[in-house]
């Protein structure tokens, strides 16, 4: 008994049968005495179809008009889902982003939620209605429709759960939950019953594409209890919480890989104060996120700085650095986009100094060379050659999870 | 130079090429120094496709959710058209019904516009933007999306033209303008340069499906200059105005037929006061519109009442009358749905008493039997057998238009 926000992604509402399935999940929850707010994405390929329509007419269409176009996708899935719920005999109302009071900034195509004035949602809940809300969208202060960008529907759901002080926010998806590693690639990967926000954040950022990190960040900030759960199997999913009650026997919760990374090395930089500041503030001004950074002393009073960027930012980063070659006085730039980042994540790590060593040992045993290392309180990442990535994940996973099982 | 509202129907925006064509018409108008507001319908079959999607999920979906679904159609066509205009280099913004301030009553699926708070539209026009507005839709006082029912986009355009005090409201369609008769069936039918609101109203009601009568009524009430014009040929269309400057040589402006009519005769009614009142107030309460009414004295102190209704209302009318057979004391009911109404319309008619006689003579010459007659100040309608309808229209049209030409 409580208030539950349920989010369903595009594959979960892809056709009439799946919409009926989602309607059943929602009405089952409602009939158990819960108040239910459901947040839906657009159906399957709708968004891609709309983008193709736009591209045929104007490949350089403004983001404002793109958002006007794309926001229809969720309006369609939500009204259809409401009709399916009507057919099951429950009171229901579908609301667009603006009707649900989702107010964003003005960055069309990648807007951020500023606040949700949820009066209408609350009023409908008080009238015992199931409320279906379009994910991924809101309006800015000019009343223009905006979309939230990647992971937007997850963010909509978590934001609504925060504002409504929901007891639980369930993210229904096409996987069973959060795994210790990607089960498509790693034998022995197993589902976690629970995971902390911080661990989930690291996993999300590191390429476990279950939840977008924006939504996890928000859930952590407002302490929204999340659950990642499959809309197909009906099995219990993974709970994401501030503190996990039953600590896992292992100290790490998962192994993740990220192939969308590239390494840049600036070799032979002048060894003068502020050079790192200049390099990274330049990249920041260009909107380029830098991940692992490594600085080492070079020869002849020079130093080398290596760092990784998202592959999509590589060209921009190279250009920015080349333009400022005079300023930075580096000897040459070395770029490698044939790398992958492999990471272990676990809140238990900080109190167990042997964890990193155990990871390195697993890689050594598998004869995999480590190119860079980065650590945080709950994470250890290493950069390896891309063709070694899957083997590296398996080796690490075996070491941490399968040995424990023995 | 002025403010022009242009409305484009579903066939005019059916695909990318046609949307580009519409964008050209709009930008041409804009580049001549006019301010332009364009009102668009949904693309071609979009509305039917959405209705089919809904029917698959719930054939008895609420009108509220149907409107939520259907309103996406115009949002898609409008944003795509705005993108096409962007590609042509003109400033543009697309607005949904609620963004444009279109406020309606709460009859989802068949809402009426109550007012338009056009501040946003005016603000965009002041910023020199072309404004594209979704036709067919608005919001009610609860902020729910509503659609306007048949002819809704025409009504949206005329209402905006009225509120903005536009100099002209152009209704772009797939025909060249208003004809003296349907050119698909009547040889010698010709396009009218001008026509009065009242004539257009009679023609619209009588089945010339160029403009919906709701929009013509509104144009007459607010004195909005209308023009019916083709979005394909670029030829001058037909102007619809309060007073037509150049009177046509003939006294009538058109001949129309309506096959969606049926005749009901109540035979042997008690000849007592108030019987006609009782019959027609009953039908009015059931929402059934009655058109031609004819009352005649029958035999033995009884009377007969014949009248026509829309074919779609026939079953309901029969049922209502049968239920009240005791009350009305009629002997029997005679129904004929194998009839058609043929009408001539013309503001010049009232001062030319010979017009009706000339129409009857044309029918007599063609050996067509007249079953009922109804006249108004600017219209004469006759009921004929359905299989005679096309021949009747041609005979009348020949008499009024081709003889003048000679």
PDB file of C-alpha atoms in Angstrom, chain A residues 262-383:
ATOM      1  CA  UNK A 262      39.930   6.882 -26.400  1.00  0.00           C
ATOM      2  CA  UNK A 263      43.272   7.818 -24.918  1.00  0.00           C
ATOM      3  CA  UNK A 264      45.198  10.978 -25.765  1.00  0.00           C
ATOM      4  CA  UNK A 265      48.784  11.456 -24.635  1.00  0.00           C
ATOM      5  CA  UNK A 266      50.561  14.808 -24.816  1.00  0.00           C
ATOM      6  CA  UNK A 267      54.233  13.911 -24.861  1.00  0.00           C
ATOM      7  CA  UNK A 268      57.091  16.234 -23.966  1.00  0.00           C
ATOM      8  CA  UNK A 269      55.158  19.101 -22.355  1.00  0.00           C
ATOM      9  CA  UNK A 270      57.149  21.938 -20.830  1.00  0.00           C
ATOM     10  CA  UNK A 271      57.446  21.239 -17.113  1.00  0.00           C
ATOM     11  CA  UNK A 272      56.014  24.567 -16.000  1.00  0.00           C
ATOM     12  CA  UNK A 273      53.366  25.367 -13.390  1.00  0.00           C
ATOM     13  CA  UNK A 274      49.707  25.451 -14.494  1.00  0.00           C
ATOM     14  CA  UNK A 275      50.107  23.411 -17.656  1.00  0.00           C
ATOM     15  CA  UNK A 276      47.601  20.753 -16.542  1.00  0.00           C
ATOM     16  CA  UNK A 277      45.177  23.481 -15.568  1.00  0.00           C
ATOM     17  CA  UNK A 278      45.496  25.086 -19.014  1.00  0.00           C
ATOM     18  CA  UNK A 279      44.987  21.816 -20.880  1.00  0.00           C
ATOM     19  CA  UNK A 280      41.956  20.649 -18.950  1.00  0.00           C
ATOM     20  CA  UNK A 281      40.269  24.029 -18.633  1.00  0.00           C
ATOM     21  CA  UNK A 282      40.545  24.379 -22.431  1.00  0.00           C
ATOM     22  CA  UNK A 283      38.838  21.001 -22.884  1.00  0.00           C
ATOM     23  CA  UNK A 284      36.189  21.870 -20.311  1.00  0.00           C
ATOM     24  CA  UNK A 285      35.400  25.125 -22.144  1.00  0.00           C
ATOM     25  CA  UNK A 286      34.855  23.060 -25.306  1.00  0.00           C
ATOM     26  CA  UNK A 287      32.437  20.832 -23.381  1.00  0.00           C
ATOM     27  CA  UNK A 288      34.725  17.791 -23.484  1.00  0.00           C
ATOM     28  CA  UNK A 289      34.594  15.489 -20.457  1.00  0.00           C
ATOM     29  CA  UNK A 290      37.906  14.003 -19.433  1.00  0.00           C
ATOM     30  CA  UNK A 291      37.944  10.738 -17.530  1.00  0.00           C
ATOM     31  CA  UNK A 292      41.150   9.035 -16.372  1.00  0.00           C
ATOM     32  CA  UNK A 293      44.142  11.391 -16.103  1.00  0.00           C
ATOM     33  CA  UNK A 294      47.742  10.277 -15.691  1.00  0.00           C
ATOM     34  CA  UNK A 295      50.757  12.563 -15.455  1.00  0.00           C
ATOM     35  CA  UNK A 296      54.314  11.392 -15.508  1.00  0.00           C
ATOM     36  CA  UNK A 297      57.750  12.938 -15.571  1.00  0.00           C
ATOM     37  CA  UNK A 298      59.313  12.747 -19.041  1.00  0.00           C
ATOM     38  CA  UNK A 299      62.885  13.283 -20.104  1.00  0.00           C
ATOM     39  CA  UNK A 300      64.833  16.594 -20.200  1.00  0.00           C
ATOM     40  CA  UNK A 301      62.647  18.594 -17.819  1.00  0.00           C
ATOM     41  CA  UNK A 302      59.468  17.743 -19.731  1.00  0.00           C
ATOM     42  CA  UNK A 303      56.410  15.784 -18.646  1.00  0.00           C
ATOM     43  CA  UNK A 304      53.734  13.676 -20.303  1.00  0.00           C
ATOM     44  CA  UNK A 305      49.985  13.918 -19.666  1.00  0.00           C
ATOM     45  CA  UNK A 306      47.686  11.093 -20.739  1.00  0.00           C
ATOM     46  CA  UNK A 307      43.918  11.112 -20.384  1.00  0.00           C
ATOM     47  CA  UNK A 308      40.842   9.458 -21.783  1.00  0.00           C
ATOM     48  CA  UNK A 309      37.836  11.071 -23.438  1.00  0.00           C
ATOM     49  CA  UNK A 310      34.607   9.731 -24.866  1.00  0.00           C
ATOM     50  CA  UNK A 311      35.222   8.501 -28.428  1.00  0.00           C
ATOM     51  CA  UNK A 312      32.626  10.956 -29.735  1.00  0.00           C
ATOM     52  CA  UNK A 313      34.690  13.844 -28.350  1.00  0.00           C
ATOM     53  CA  UNK A 314      38.014  12.635 -29.716  1.00  0.00           C
ATOM     54  CA  UNK A 315      38.088  14.747 -32.897  1.00  0.00           C
ATOM     55  CA  UNK A 316      37.097  17.905 -31.029  1.00  0.00           C
ATOM     56  CA  UNK A 317      39.699  17.267 -28.335  1.00  0.00           C
ATOM     57  CA  UNK A 318      42.470  16.714 -30.920  1.00  0.00           C
ATOM     58  CA  UNK A 319      41.515  19.890 -32.764  1.00  0.00           C
ATOM     59  CA  UNK A 320      41.450  21.965 -29.587  1.00  0.00           C
ATOM     60  CA  UNK A 321      44.885  20.712 -28.562  1.00  0.00           C
ATOM     61  CA  UNK A 322      46.430  21.149 -32.010  1.00  0.00           C
ATOM     62  CA  UNK A 323      45.179  24.745 -32.149  1.00  0.00           C
ATOM     63  CA  UNK A 324      46.957  25.441 -28.879  1.00  0.00           C
ATOM     64  CA  UNK A 325      50.140  23.539 -29.578  1.00  0.00           C
ATOM     65  CA  UNK A 326      52.182  26.757 -29.295  1.00  0.00           C
ATOM     66  CA  UNK A 327      50.688  27.564 -25.934  1.00  0.00           C
ATOM     67  CA  UNK A 328      51.298  24.143 -24.423  1.00  0.00           C
ATOM     68  CA  UNK A 329      54.709  23.498 -26.068  1.00  0.00           C
ATOM     69  CA  UNK A 330      54.160  19.730 -26.343  1.00  0.00           C
ATOM     70  CA  UNK A 331      56.411  17.657 -28.490  1.00  0.00           C
ATOM     71  CA  UNK A 332      53.795  15.365 -30.016  1.00  0.00           C
ATOM     72  CA  UNK A 333      50.350  13.974 -29.457  1.00  0.00           C
ATOM     73  CA  UNK A 334      49.694  10.249 -29.319  1.00  0.00           C
ATOM     74  CA  UNK A 335      46.132   9.037 -29.813  1.00  0.00           C
ATOM     75  CA  UNK A 336      44.807   5.525 -29.262  1.00  0.00           C
ATOM     76  CA  UNK A 337      41.144   4.733 -29.795  1.00  0.00           C
ATOM     77  CA  UNK A 338      41.667   0.991 -29.740  1.00  0.00           C
ATOM     78  CA  UNK A 339      41.240   0.830 -25.970  1.00  0.00           C
ATOM     79  CA  UNK A 340      38.520  -0.077 -23.506  1.00  0.00           C
ATOM     80  CA  UNK A 341      37.936   0.773 -19.896  1.00  0.00           C
ATOM     81  CA  UNK A 342      37.204  -2.101 -17.539  1.00  0.00           C
ATOM     82  CA  UNK A 343      36.052  -1.307 -14.024  1.00  0.00           C
ATOM     83  CA  UNK A 344      35.022  -2.928 -10.790  1.00  0.00           C
ATOM     84  CA  UNK A 345      32.516  -1.131  -8.601  1.00  0.00           C
ATOM     85  CA  UNK A 346      31.673  -1.793  -4.983  1.00  0.00           C
ATOM     86  CA  UNK A 347      30.831   0.174  -1.863  1.00  0.00           C
ATOM     87  CA  UNK A 348      32.674  -2.425   0.209  1.00  0.00           C
ATOM     88  CA  UNK A 349      35.938  -1.696  -1.592  1.00  0.00           C
ATOM     89  CA  UNK A 350      37.075   1.273   0.479  1.00  0.00           C
ATOM     90  CA  UNK A 351      37.600  -0.854   3.566  1.00  0.00           C
ATOM     91  CA  UNK A 352      39.342  -3.642   1.682  1.00  0.00           C
ATOM     92  CA  UNK A 353      42.627  -2.449   0.255  1.00  0.00           C
ATOM     93  CA  UNK A 354      43.312  -5.812  -1.317  1.00  0.00           C
ATOM     94  CA  UNK A 355      40.509  -5.412  -3.876  1.00  0.00           C
ATOM     95  CA  UNK A 356      42.499  -3.459  -6.467  1.00  0.00           C
ATOM     96  CA  UNK A 357      45.421  -5.826  -6.142  1.00  0.00           C
ATOM     97  CA  UNK A 358      43.116  -8.771  -6.671  1.00  0.00           C
ATOM     98  CA  UNK A 359      41.800  -7.185  -9.877  1.00  0.00           C
ATOM     99  CA  UNK A 360      45.315  -6.561 -11.189  1.00  0.00           C
ATOM    100  CA  UNK A 361      46.270 -10.114 -10.316  1.00  0.00           C
ATOM    101  CA  UNK A 362      43.321 -11.461 -12.294  1.00  0.00           C
ATOM    102  CA  UNK A 363      44.472  -9.453 -15.334  1.00  0.00           C
ATOM    103  CA  UNK A 364      48.075 -10.558 -14.874  1.00  0.00           C
ATOM    104  CA  UNK A 365      47.004 -14.215 -14.720  1.00  0.00           C
ATOM    105  CA  UNK A 366      45.106 -13.701 -17.959  1.00  0.00           C
ATOM    106  CA  UNK A 367      48.156 -12.037 -19.473  1.00  0.00           C
ATOM    107  CA  UNK A 368      46.386  -8.752 -20.123  1.00  0.00           C
ATOM    108  CA  UNK A 369      48.412  -5.561 -20.130  1.00  0.00           C
ATOM    109  CA  UNK A 370      47.122  -2.565 -18.135  1.00  0.00           C
ATOM    110  CA  UNK A 371      47.700   0.805 -19.848  1.00  0.00           C
ATOM    111  CA  UNK A 372      46.240   3.185 -17.294  1.00  0.00           C
ATOM    112  CA  UNK A 373      44.741   2.897 -13.812  1.00  0.00           C
ATOM    113  CA  UNK A 374      42.262   5.124 -12.030  1.00  0.00           C
ATOM    114  CA  UNK A 375      40.691   4.615  -8.633  1.00  0.00           C
ATOM    115  CA  UNK A 376      37.954   6.187  -6.574  1.00  0.00           C
ATOM    116  CA  UNK A 377      36.417   5.248  -3.256  1.00  0.00           C
ATOM    117  CA  UNK A 378      34.113   2.687  -4.793  1.00  0.00           C
ATOM    118  CA  UNK A 379      35.709   1.972  -8.145  1.00  0.00           C
ATOM    119  CA  UNK A 380      38.874   0.790  -9.851  1.00  0.00           C
ATOM    120  CA  UNK A 381      39.176   1.331 -13.590  1.00  0.00           C
ATOM    121  CA  UNK A 382      41.882   0.112 -15.907  1.00  0.00           C
ATOM    122  CA  UNK A 383      42.489   0.857 -19.562  1.00  0.00           C
TER     123      UNK A 383
END
